[in-house]
XYZ file of N, CA, C and O in Angstrom:
816
model
N 8.141 4.496 37.086
C 8.895 3.684 36.797
C 8.385 2.622 36.106
O 7.164 1.813 37.081
N 8.317 1.693 34.928
C 7.413 0.379 34.971
C 8.679 -0.119 35.723
O 9.449 -0.956 36.093
N 7.129 -1.594 35.946
C 7.701 -2.965 37.031
C 8.084 -3.537 36.174
O 7.971 -3.648 34.355
N 8.429 -4.594 36.686
C 9.119 -6.029 35.456
C 8.106 -6.386 34.781
O 8.409 -7.246 33.809
N 7.088 -7.039 35.783
C 5.972 -7.567 34.533
C 5.499 -5.960 34.218
O 4.908 -7.211 32.492
N 5.559 -5.472 33.538
C 5.005 -4.265 33.159
C 6.085 -4.872 31.369
O 6.169 -4.638 30.292
N 7.563 -4.217 31.896
C 8.193 -4.729 30.903
C 8.623 -5.526 30.084
O 9.408 -5.990 28.447
N 8.515 -7.119 31.337
C 8.362 -8.023 30.583
C 7.240 -8.511 29.130
O 7.469 -8.592 28.398
N 5.744 -7.717 30.110
C 5.057 -7.982 28.688
C 4.933 -6.833 27.660
O 4.457 -7.281 26.285
N 5.586 -6.017 27.917
C 6.186 -5.498 26.814
C 6.881 -5.696 26.238
O 6.989 -5.437 24.945
N 8.128 -6.331 26.629
C 9.147 -7.209 25.811
C 8.572 -8.018 25.144
O 8.731 -8.774 23.615
N 7.722 -8.903 25.542
C 6.175 -10.144 24.917
C 5.348 -9.845 23.873
O 5.524 -10.487 22.525
N 5.287 -8.318 24.224
C 4.480 -7.996 22.850
C 5.055 -7.740 22.054
O 4.480 -7.892 20.404
N 6.489 -6.578 22.451
C 7.355 -6.595 20.807
C 7.490 -7.576 20.765
O 8.229 -7.594 18.649
N 8.226 -9.024 21.369
C 8.761 -10.084 20.295
C 7.746 -10.403 19.228
O 7.686 -11.174 18.197
N 6.404 -10.928 19.502
C 5.563 -11.455 18.595
C 4.567 -10.203 17.455
O 4.181 -10.907 16.331
N 4.436 -9.033 17.994
C 4.267 -8.124 16.407
C 5.503 -8.360 15.995
O 4.799 -8.647 14.638
N 6.807 -8.064 16.149
C 8.278 -9.215 14.515
C 7.421 -10.665 14.627
O 7.940 -10.756 12.868
N 7.362 -11.685 14.996
C 7.221 -12.515 14.485
C 5.822 -12.126 13.571
O 6.255 -12.350 12.904
N 4.525 -11.348 14.015
C 3.912 -11.343 13.223
C 4.165 -10.729 11.494
O 3.821 -10.624 10.390
N 4.902 -9.569 11.766
C 5.649 -9.220 10.947
C 6.784 -10.091 9.754
O 6.604 -9.846 8.573
N 7.673 -10.708 10.551
C 7.645 -11.721 9.949
C 7.135 -12.978 9.053
O 7.438 -12.937 7.956
N 5.904 -13.395 9.924
C 5.071 -15.051 9.374
C 4.338 -13.254 7.944
O 4.249 -13.781 7.067
N 4.184 -11.725 7.570
C 3.473 -11.463 7.027
C 3.884 -11.635 5.175
O 4.257 -11.887 5.151
N 5.449 -10.413 5.599
C 6.256 -10.578 4.759
C 6.646 -12.465 4.510
O 6.493 -12.244 2.686
N 7.024 -13.525 5.098
C 6.499 -14.346 4.602
C 5.128 -14.832 3.715
O 5.273 -15.852 2.480
N 3.847 -14.471 3.845
C 2.951 -14.444 2.920
C 3.318 -14.039 1.699
O 3.013 -14.589 0.701
N 3.510 -12.682 1.707
C 3.821 -11.746 0.548
C 4.495 -12.586 0.255
O 4.230 -12.662 -1.292
N 6.014 -12.567 -0.002
C 6.736 -12.830 -1.167
C 5.761 -14.739 -1.514
O 5.997 -15.296 -2.740
N 5.291 -15.795 -0.622
C 4.785 -17.076 -1.136
C 3.457 -15.946 -1.858
O 2.895 -17.110 -3.147
N 2.960 -15.623 -1.139
C 1.342 -15.150 -2.317
C 1.619 -14.588 -3.006
O 1.081 -14.514 -4.639
N 2.872 -13.530 -3.124
C 3.094 -13.269 -5.075
C 3.966 -13.748 -5.954
O 3.946 -14.101 -7.628
N 4.965 -14.780 -5.433
C 5.132 -16.958 -6.076
C 4.508 -17.164 -6.746
O 4.165 -17.546 -7.484
N 3.185 -17.912 -5.539
C 2.413 -18.470 -6.308
C 0.823 -18.520 -6.458
O 0.672 -19.040 -7.135
N 0.858 -17.425 -6.264
C -0.648 -16.587 -5.704
C -1.897 -16.962 -5.110
O -1.309 -18.332 -4.066
N -2.416 -16.734 -4.165
C -3.671 -15.882 -3.119
C -3.961 -17.580 -3.540
O -3.583 -18.355 -2.440
N -4.783 -18.195 -4.165
C -4.957 -18.990 -4.065
C -4.715 -20.634 -4.347
O -4.986 -21.497 -3.338
N -3.165 -20.774 -4.677
C -2.353 -21.140 -4.698
C -1.782 -21.878 -4.170
O -2.104 -22.957 -3.344
N -0.885 -21.247 -2.581
C -0.818 -20.878 -1.826
C -1.617 -21.339 -0.278
O -2.156 -21.442 -0.661
N -0.463 -21.603 0.277
C -1.044 -22.920 1.511
C -0.637 -22.473 2.476
O 1.042 -21.864 2.663
N -0.748 -22.569 3.788
C -0.334 -21.754 4.618
C 0.871 -23.065 5.143
O 2.157 -22.465 6.315
N 1.101 -24.344 4.494
C 2.540 -24.410 5.649
C 3.483 -24.017 4.479
O 4.586 -24.055 4.724
N 3.174 -23.619 3.350
C 3.976 -23.398 2.213
C 5.223 -21.416 2.709
O 5.573 -21.153 3.304
N 3.826 -21.051 3.090
C 3.948 -19.822 4.339
C 5.095 -19.840 5.709
O 5.501 -19.386 5.709
N 4.007 -21.242 6.217
C 5.782 -21.739 7.052
C 6.648 -21.793 6.813
O 7.921 -21.624 7.455
N 7.423 -22.524 6.193
C 7.967 -22.737 5.404
C 8.651 -21.762 5.095
O 9.936 -21.587 5.136
N 8.299 -20.675 4.806
C 8.663 -19.660 4.483
C 10.002 -18.570 5.741
O 10.839 -18.438 5.505
N 8.982 -18.817 6.404
C 9.010 -18.654 8.202
C 10.304 -19.670 8.363
O 11.027 -18.655 9.988
N 10.244 -20.389 8.175
C 11.500 -21.344 9.123
C 10.384 -21.745 10.644
O 10.456 -22.574 11.478
N 8.932 -21.863 10.473
C 7.864 -21.775 11.811
C 7.208 -23.515 11.282
O 7.098 -23.053 10.390
N 6.971 -24.041 12.095
C 5.968 -25.453 12.522
C 4.558 -24.768 12.591
O 4.814 -23.613 12.703
N 3.336 -25.839 11.410
C 2.448 -24.968 11.540
C 1.872 -24.447 12.502
O 0.999 -23.586 12.289
N 1.285 -25.614 13.858
C 1.331 -24.582 14.899
C 1.403 -23.482 15.490
O 0.652 -23.291 15.551
N 2.778 -23.255 15.309
C 3.585 -22.613 15.626
C 2.745 -20.856 14.864
O 2.514 -19.950 15.122
N 2.874 -21.453 13.621
C 2.360 -20.456 12.787
C 0.662 -19.707 12.609
O 0.814 -18.187 12.987
N 0.448 -20.659 13.686
C -2.077 -20.528 13.779
C -1.329 -19.846 15.045
O -2.635 -19.715 15.496
N -0.322 -19.873 15.729
C -0.128 -18.378 17.225
C -0.382 -17.473 17.080
O -1.366 -17.213 17.907
N -0.403 -17.417 16.132
C 0.301 -15.457 15.667
C -1.381 -14.959 14.994
O -1.409 -14.232 14.089
N -1.595 -16.797 13.625
C -3.061 -16.238 12.731
C -3.586 -16.687 11.950
O -2.671 -18.722 12.391
N -5.099 -16.870 12.076
C -5.796 -18.027 12.194
C -6.407 -18.674 10.539
O -5.758 -19.786 10.343
N -6.504 -17.952 9.493
C -6.546 -17.975 8.585
C -5.691 -17.433 6.758
O -4.976 -17.022 7.529
N -5.561 -18.297 6.146
C -4.890 -17.339 4.875
C -5.184 -16.102 4.618
O -5.003 -15.290 4.554
N -6.767 -16.326 4.618
C -7.612 -15.325 5.129
C -7.493 -13.741 5.244
O -6.465 -12.874 4.817
N -6.709 -13.960 6.617
C -6.396 -13.303 7.575
C -5.276 -12.212 7.706
O -5.375 -11.529 7.412
N -3.811 -13.734 6.679
C -2.784 -13.401 6.384
C -3.112 -12.060 4.465
O -2.809 -11.144 4.382
N -4.216 -11.851 4.063
C -4.086 -11.806 2.530
C -4.958 -10.642 3.773
O -4.469 -9.079 2.943
N -6.122 -10.206 4.049
C -6.790 -8.909 5.313
C -5.458 -8.261 5.120
O -5.633 -7.335 5.297
N -4.371 -8.095 5.984
C -3.236 -7.581 6.363
C -2.593 -7.163 5.264
O -2.034 -5.933 5.971
N -2.564 -7.753 4.348
C -1.615 -7.015 3.544
C -2.175 -6.345 2.696
O -1.957 -5.069 2.783
N -3.583 -6.098 2.629
C -3.858 -4.765 2.454
C -4.154 -4.017 3.366
O -3.863 -2.733 3.213
N -4.194 -4.446 4.461
C -4.210 -3.038 5.185
C -2.660 -2.837 5.295
O -2.441 -0.930 6.118
N -1.927 -3.160 5.794
C -0.190 -2.507 5.453
C 0.178 -1.398 3.990
O -0.085 -0.533 4.918
N -0.691 -2.073 3.074
C -0.619 -1.423 2.406
C -1.498 -0.133 2.545
O -0.783 1.174 2.109
N -2.613 0.114 2.686
C -3.540 0.557 2.528
C -3.250 2.018 3.684
O -3.691 3.352 3.774
N -2.672 2.095 5.136
C -2.431 2.583 6.395
C -1.511 2.516 6.389
O -1.017 4.441 6.550
N 0.581 2.810 4.912
C 1.448 3.189 4.669
C 0.292 4.007 4.124
O 1.514 5.167 3.831
N -0.180 3.789 2.855
C -0.289 4.917 1.599
C -0.927 6.597 2.729
O -0.828 6.689 1.870
N -1.732 6.310 2.892
C -2.852 7.472 3.699
C -2.315 7.709 4.970
O -1.830 8.860 4.919
N -0.945 7.197 5.626
C -0.712 8.210 6.679
C 1.036 8.748 5.171
O 0.678 9.179 6.265
N 1.323 8.213 4.732
C 2.393 9.068 3.612
C 1.452 10.153 3.624
O 2.226 11.611 2.997
N -0.138 9.674 2.428
C -0.985 10.783 1.879
C -1.022 12.416 2.786
O -0.869 13.542 2.370
N -0.633 11.728 4.233
C -1.998 12.994 4.567
C -0.287 13.656 5.462
O 0.155 14.683 5.511
N 0.847 13.248 5.739
C 2.179 13.897 5.945
C 3.116 15.089 5.167
O 2.331 15.996 4.825
N 2.814 13.738 3.935
C 3.090 15.183 2.354
C 1.463 15.752 2.719
O 2.751 17.260 1.656
N 0.719 15.966 2.216
C 0.091 16.751 2.217
C -0.056 18.065 3.520
O -0.082 19.463 3.509
N -0.024 17.194 4.444
C 0.384 19.112 6.210
C 2.189 19.490 5.632
O 2.125 20.908 6.380
N 2.742 18.706 4.600
C 3.887 18.949 5.398
C 4.536 19.949 3.594
O 5.418 20.569 3.818
N 3.595 19.525 2.923
C 3.490 21.120 1.465
C 2.851 22.131 1.518
O 2.520 22.553 2.286
N 4.559 22.689 0.711
C 4.220 24.207 1.310
C 2.711 24.817 0.462
O 2.702 26.208 0.272
N 2.155 24.429 -1.058
C 1.302 25.091 -0.923
C 0.044 23.100 -2.003
O 0.774 21.807 -1.831
N -0.323 23.930 -2.836
C -1.445 22.698 -2.679
C -1.118 21.823 -4.456
O -0.642 20.692 -3.978
N 0.304 22.782 -4.651
C 0.643 22.463 -6.070
C 1.130 21.551 -4.982
O 1.722 20.160 -5.824
N 1.641 21.934 -4.274
C 3.978 21.134 -4.115
C 2.576 19.191 -3.917
O 3.712 18.721 -3.579
N 1.111 19.250 -2.766
C 0.680 18.246 -1.930
C 0.501 17.706 -3.070
O 1.277 16.214 -3.061
N -0.126 18.104 -4.352
C -0.328 17.007 -5.935
C 0.851 16.592 -6.100
O 1.050 15.090 -6.524
N 1.683 17.257 -6.991
C 2.604 16.223 -6.953
C 4.087 15.286 -6.404
O 4.256 14.761 -7.069
N 3.936 15.744 -4.628
C 4.371 14.596 -3.943
C 3.566 13.552 -3.662
O 4.488 12.564 -3.377
N 1.935 13.447 -3.281
C 1.137 12.750 -3.667
C 1.748 11.679 -4.602
O 1.676 10.869 -4.556
N 2.357 11.922 -6.627
C 2.270 11.386 -7.342
C 3.585 10.905 -7.502
O 3.488 9.757 -6.954
N 4.465 11.073 -6.929
C 5.706 11.162 -6.958
C 5.754 9.958 -6.320
O 6.032 9.031 -5.853
N 5.468 10.275 -5.064
C 5.249 9.187 -3.655
C 3.975 7.303 -3.962
O 4.400 6.383 -3.768
N 3.405 8.191 -5.012
C 3.091 6.826 -4.398
C 3.698 5.758 -6.033
O 3.289 4.763 -6.086
N 4.151 7.118 -7.252
C 4.884 5.932 -8.055
C 5.871 5.235 -7.234
O 6.244 3.655 -7.159
N 6.740 5.326 -6.427
C 8.220 5.864 -5.260
C 7.728 4.336 -4.700
O 8.475 2.746 -4.857
N 6.489 4.392 -4.335
C 6.602 2.655 -3.769
C 5.463 1.786 -4.143
O 6.272 0.888 -3.558
N 4.793 3.127 -5.284
C 4.599 0.628 -5.979
C 5.419 0.309 -6.591
O 5.077 -1.436 -7.077
N 6.843 1.434 -6.728
C 7.644 0.919 -7.477
C 9.075 -0.388 -6.711
O 9.184 -1.386 -7.264
N 9.038 -0.036 -4.919
C 9.679 0.130 -4.415
C 8.836 -1.375 -3.223
O 9.521 -2.366 -3.077
N 7.115 -1.489 -4.048
C 6.524 -2.481 -3.132
C 5.513 -3.435 -4.274
O 4.753 -4.283 -3.998
N 6.625 -3.368 -5.609
C 5.584 -4.807 -6.210
C 5.155 -5.144 -6.106
O 4.691 -6.157 -6.118
N 6.163 -5.985 -4.980
C 5.203 -8.040 -4.325
C 4.289 -7.871 -3.907
O 3.514 -8.109 -4.219
N 3.669 -6.320 -2.920
C 2.248 -6.606 -1.966
C 1.185 -5.877 -3.128
O 1.294 -6.246 -3.003
N 1.984 -4.739 -5.014
C 1.064 -4.335 -5.435
C 0.865 -5.423 -6.123
O -1.013 -5.137 -6.372
N 1.293 -6.775 -5.961
C 0.795 -7.257 -6.565
C -0.495 -8.325 -6.304
O -1.263 -8.147 -7.064
N -0.302 -8.713 -5.542
C -1.624 -9.878 -4.218
C -2.084 -8.737 -4.746
O -3.813 -8.952 -4.720
N -2.377 -7.673 -4.405
C -3.174 -6.233 -4.253
C -4.208 -5.575 -5.301
O -5.126 -5.916 -5.005
N -3.741 -5.741 -6.392
C -4.442 -6.023 -7.608
C -4.647 -6.712 -8.193
O -5.970 -7.198 -9.109
N -3.972 -7.621 -7.723
C -4.764 -9.580 -8.006
C -5.400 -10.241 -7.129
O -6.657 -11.042 -7.956
N -5.982 -9.889 -6.373
C -6.583 -11.672 -5.184
C -7.606 -10.696 -4.166
O -8.648 -11.031 -3.933
N -8.341 -9.463 -4.812
C -9.383 -8.838 -4.407
C -10.323 -9.551 -4.145
O -11.166 -9.210 -3.035
N -11.043 -9.972 -5.323
C -12.134 -10.737 -5.797
C -12.084 -12.239 -4.309
O -13.102 -12.796 -4.434
N -10.799 -12.611 -3.982
C -10.631 -13.940 -2.608
C -11.205 -12.992 -1.330
O -11.951 -14.129 -0.664
N -11.537 -11.975 -1.213
C -12.054 -11.053 0.129
C -13.872 -11.326 -0.245
O -14.584 -10.633 -0.922
N -14.531 -12.069 0.995
C -15.836 -11.117 1.197
C -16.041 -10.098 1.139
O -15.369 -9.642 2.193
N -17.244 -9.787 1.233
C -18.173 -9.082 1.207
C -17.630 -7.756 3.003
O -16.833 -7.194 2.665
N -17.575 -8.756 3.945
C -17.274 -8.150 5.004
C -16.062 -7.676 5.396
O -15.916 -6.814 5.743
N -14.733 -9.000 4.879
C -13.601 -7.507 4.491
C -13.356 -6.925 4.060
O -12.828 -6.385 4.501
N -14.089 -7.147 2.545
C -13.459 -6.255 1.622
C -14.182 -4.914 2.017
O -13.724 -3.526 1.469
N -14.711 -4.314 3.014
C -15.923 -3.179 2.790
C -14.844 -2.152 3.415
O -14.509 -1.000 2.960
N -14.215 -2.768 4.691
C -13.220 -1.657 5.718
C -11.926 -1.232 4.206
O -11.588 -0.223 4.607
N -11.909 -2.770 3.955
C -10.473 -1.843 2.798
C -10.858 -0.766 1.735
O -10.504 -0.179 1.577
N -11.739 -1.654 1.422
C -12.929 0.238 0.347
C -12.730 1.066 0.513
O -12.435 1.959 0.242
N -12.745 1.178 2.426
C -13.795 2.704 2.963
C -12.246 3.411 2.415
O -11.523 4.021 2.939
N -10.480 2.446 3.430
C -9.978 2.959 3.723
C -9.239 3.689 2.293
O -8.445 4.322 2.512
N -9.376 2.283 1.196
C -9.275 3.584 0.001
C -9.682 4.516 -0.959
O -9.099 5.638 -1.468
N -10.937 4.657 -0.107
C -11.713 5.474 -0.326
C -11.053 6.885 0.885
O -11.028 7.885 -0.276
N -10.599 6.621 1.064
C -10.266 7.794 2.270
C -8.576 8.170 1.423
O -8.950 9.808 1.622
N -7.769 7.956 0.920
C -6.613 7.789 0.217
C -6.747 8.692 -1.054
O -6.808 9.108 -1.271
N -8.094 7.863 -1.217
C -8.319 8.712 -2.974
C -9.054 10.284 -2.276
O -8.643 11.345 -3.329
N -8.901 10.348 -1.329
C -9.966 12.033 -0.761
C -8.595 13.239 -0.314
O -8.893 13.414 -1.008
N -8.129 12.145 0.060
C -7.040 12.841 0.121
C -5.840 13.287 -1.126
O -6.324 14.854 -1.501
N -6.220 12.527 -1.874
C -5.699 13.148 -3.212
C -6.513 14.519 -3.712
O -6.169 15.265 -4.029
N -7.864 13.715 -4.069
C -8.569 14.701 -4.804
C -9.288 16.050 -3.871
O -8.840 16.852 -3.942
N -8.824 16.011 -2.622
C -9.024 17.407 -2.050
C -7.449 18.516 -2.106
O -8.014 19.325 -1.760
N -6.215 17.414 -2.107
C -5.348 18.225 -2.617
C -5.293 19.009 -4.182
O -5.112 20.018 -4.333
N -6.542 18.261 -5.214
C -6.168 18.093 -6.407
C -7.231 19.692 -6.090
O -6.813 20.864 -6.997
N -8.184 19.541 -5.648
C -9.219 21.207 -6.043
C -8.599 22.036 -4.690
O -8.740 22.975 -5.061
N -7.802 21.776 -3.122
C -7.436 23.193 -2.856
C -7.096 23.319 -4.311
O -6.459 24.700 -4.508
N -5.691 22.680 -5.413
C -4.699 23.513 -6.326
C -5.776 24.531 -7.005
O -4.891 25.795 -7.507
N -6.431 24.253 -7.569
C -8.140 24.369 -8.918
C -8.903 25.628 -7.552
O -8.262 27.056 -8.856
N -8.790 25.756 -6.434
C -9.476 26.775 -5.687
C -8.766 27.716 -5.901
O -8.729 29.029 -5.883
N -6.846 27.799 -5.211
C -6.223 29.086 -4.475
C -5.361 28.559 -6.629
O -5.546 30.458 -6.246
N -5.836 28.604 -7.695
C -4.836 28.881 -8.383
C -6.198 29.813 -9.474
O -5.477 30.158 -10.983
N -8.079 28.792 -9.017
C -8.345 29.077 -10.024
C -8.162 28.532 -11.768
O -9.771 29.353 -12.697
N -7.899 27.776 -11.806
C -7.469 26.916 -12.971
C -8.574 25.786 -12.861
O -9.835 25.625 -12.226
N -9.138 25.414 -14.384
C -10.112 24.405 -14.190
C -9.376 22.788 -15.238
O -8.860 23.351 -16.122
N -9.755 22.206 -14.781
C -9.392 20.653 -15.291
C -10.473 19.972 -16.675
O -12.040 20.476 -16.855
N -10.172 19.775 -17.653
C -10.919 19.815 -18.545
C -12.048 17.888 -18.566
O -12.409 17.420 -19.152
N -11.338 17.855 -17.402
C -12.357 16.516 -16.953
C -13.140 16.999 -15.886
O -12.885 17.861 -14.515
N -13.189 15.934 -14.620
C -14.306 16.069 -13.636
C -12.866 15.299 -12.929
O -11.923 14.791 -13.648
N -12.844 16.728 -11.328
C -11.636 15.625 -10.438
C -11.214 14.556 -10.130
O -9.792 13.805 -10.414
N -12.163 13.419 -10.475
C -12.230 12.687 -9.586
C -12.278 11.793 -10.981
O -10.796 10.726 -10.798
N -12.053 11.801 -12.449
C -11.783 11.722 -12.876
C -9.816 11.495 -13.529
O -9.856 11.087 -13.634
N -9.581 12.447 -12.988
C -8.376 13.096 -12.539
C -7.194 12.179 -12.185
O -5.959 11.798 -12.288
N -8.215 12.738 -10.781
C -7.232 11.457 -9.665
C -7.182 10.631 -9.871
O -6.114 9.677 -9.858
N -7.778 9.433 -10.312
C -7.901 8.251 -10.868
C -6.945 8.240 -12.121
O -6.981 7.328 -12.032
N -7.265 8.931 -13.212
C -6.104 8.972 -13.550
C -4.589 8.980 -13.885
O -4.545 7.907 -14.246
N -4.468 9.556 -12.574
C -3.176 9.697 -11.805
C -2.397 8.126 -11.251
O -1.667 8.246 -11.060
N -3.881 7.938 -10.415
C -3.126 6.723 -9.297
C -3.293 5.989 -9.999
O -2.198 5.216 -10.349
N -4.246 5.506 -11.579
C -4.584 4.331 -12.674
C -2.374 4.997 -13.295
O -2.022 3.422 -13.041
N -1.635 5.516 -13.763
C -0.726 6.128 -14.215
C -0.106 4.889 -12.911
O 1.144 4.787 -13.404
N 0.515 5.751 -11.461
C 0.977 5.247 -11.179
C 1.319 3.858 -10.586
O 2.379 3.387 -10.512
N 0.306 3.433 -9.580
C 0.015 1.766 -9.930
C 0.204 1.078 -11.020
O 0.575 0.235 -10.501
N 0.482 1.764 -12.570
C 0.657 0.452 -13.253
C 1.746 0.391 -13.425
O 2.625 -0.917 -13.737
N 2.805 1.059 -12.987
C 4.371 1.025 -12.790
C 5.010 0.103 -12.500
O 5.815 -0.608 -12.276
N 3.877 -0.941 -11.233
C 3.884 -2.080 -10.471
C 4.632 -3.555 -11.775
O 5.441 -4.288 -11.618
N 3.642 -3.608 -12.991
C 3.997 -3.763 -14.150
C 5.188 -3.256 -14.612
O 6.179 -4.343 -15.102
N 5.855 -2.168 -15.025
C 6.736 -2.545 -15.827
C 8.310 -1.903 -14.915
O 9.114 -2.406 -16.169
N 8.028 -1.591 -14.733
C 9.226 -0.856 -13.304
C 10.288 -1.849 -13.515
O 10.342 -3.103 -12.730
N 11.287 -0.844 -14.199
C 12.148 -2.131 -14.093
C 14.126 -0.834 -12.931
O 14.368 -0.184 -13.601
N 13.620 -2.359 -11.699
C 14.467 -2.030 -10.794
C 15.974 -1.591 -11.139
O 17.091 -0.313 -11.009
N 16.380 -2.307 -12.537
C 17.884 -1.978 -12.411
C 17.686 -1.081 -13.925
O 18.937 -1.082 -14.621
N 17.011 -0.665 -14.324
C 16.433 0.581 -15.459
C 17.373 1.901 -14.999
O 18.052 2.125 -13.974
N 17.661 3.137 -15.998
C 18.064 4.135 -15.820
C 17.615 5.009 -14.714
O 18.417 6.576 -14.379
N 16.333 4.707 -14.696
C 15.427 5.428 -13.521
C 15.166 5.032 -12.315
O 14.368 3.683 -12.615
N 16.254 5.526 -11.398
C 15.179 5.532 -10.134
C 14.091 4.958 -9.619
O 12.985 6.182 -10.007
N 13.231 4.367 -8.961
C 11.423 4.129 -8.336
C 10.986 6.303 -8.350
O 10.162 6.690 -8.657
N 12.016 6.659 -7.827
C 11.869 8.188 -7.191
C 11.898 9.092 -8.394
O 10.855 9.909 -9.386
N 12.984 9.254 -9.369
C 12.762 9.752 -10.482
C 11.648 9.314 -11.460
O 11.716 10.346 -12.231
N 11.414 8.172 -12.062
C 10.519 7.262 -12.159
C 8.979 8.417 -11.897
O 8.352 8.472 -12.456
N 8.980 8.808 -10.877
C 7.295 9.394 -9.898
C 7.648 10.693 -10.843
O 6.917 11.042 -10.310
N 8.603 11.264 -10.302
C 8.609 12.802 -10.811
C 8.909 13.148 -12.108
O 8.126 13.953 -12.988
N 9.479 11.741 -13.074
C 8.327 12.154 -14.110
C 6.755 11.617 -14.584
O 6.743 12.874 -15.402
N 6.311 10.686 -14.351
C 4.972 10.553 -13.796
C 4.875 12.030 -14.136
O 3.753 12.376 -14.172
N 4.644 12.512 -12.714
C 4.512 13.808 -11.677
C 4.591 15.387 -12.961
O 3.385 15.154 -13.002
N 5.111 15.015 -13.157
C 6.302 15.977 -14.691
C 4.681 16.314 -15.436
O 4.397 16.933 -16.454
N 4.345 14.714 -16.344
C 3.085 14.841 -17.094
C 2.169 15.397 -17.063
O 1.274 15.699 -18.148
N 1.620 14.543 -15.185
C 0.788 14.782 -14.566
C -0.510 15.721 -14.428
O -1.380 16.442 -14.763
N 0.824 16.716 -13.714
C 0.970 18.127 -13.553
C 0.793 18.438 -15.305
O -0.088 20.014 -14.840
N 1.416 18.730 -15.500
C 0.948 19.328 -17.013
C -0.268 19.570 -17.195
O -1.116 20.211 -17.704
N -1.138 18.103 -17.391
C -2.949 18.486 -17.696
C -3.330 19.465 -16.717
O -4.224 20.010 -16.501
N -3.151 19.265 -15.131
C -3.696 20.317 -14.122
C -3.989 21.491 -14.127
O -3.736 22.284 -13.876
N -1.804 22.226 -14.747
C -1.801 22.942 -14.992
C -2.400 24.198 -16.802
O -1.330 25.221 -16.754
N -2.141 23.230 -16.887
C -2.924 23.359 -18.562
C -3.249 24.158 -18.294
O -4.455 24.530 -18.244
C-alpha cells in the first residue's frame, strides 16, 4: 500500500511532467511560428502563461527545448514503428503500415516536423549524436521490414534497400510541406495513397 509520502511524491512528479509537456507544446508553437533562432525564452514563457523564473525551474535553456522536440518525435516514431512491425501479419503489411503511419504522423504534426527539418544545424555535435542514433534506429526498423519482405517473397528491387527506404521516408516526410488538412483526403487516406505507389515499386 502506498504511503502518503509516496502518493504525494507521485502526484508532484505527475504535475511536473504535465508542466514540462505544456512548456514543450508552447515551445513547439513558438519555434514553428518564429523559427528556433529568432524565438526567445520570454516568448515561450508568455505562450504557456508562466513567469520566466518559473520556466527555468523546468528547463534550463532554449537548446534543451529543441533537443526535447527531437526526442519526442523520434521516440514516438520509433515506438510506433516497432508496434506496427510486431503486430503485422506479414513483412509486406509491416512495410505498408510503416509508410502509412509515417505519412499520417507527419501530416498531423507539421509544427513538430517543421522544427525537426529546419533546425537540425542548431544542435551542437554532442547533442546531435544521440538524436541521429535514434533516427538511424528508426530507419533500421523500416529497412529490416523491407529486407524481410524481399526474403519472404524472393523479390528484388531495382535499387539498394537503403535507397528504397530513403525514398519512402523522403516521400512521407515531405508531405508536411503540402498536405492540406481541409483537402479531400485525410492524413491516413493520403498515407494509403503514398503507400500504394511505393509498394508498387517493392512488388513490381
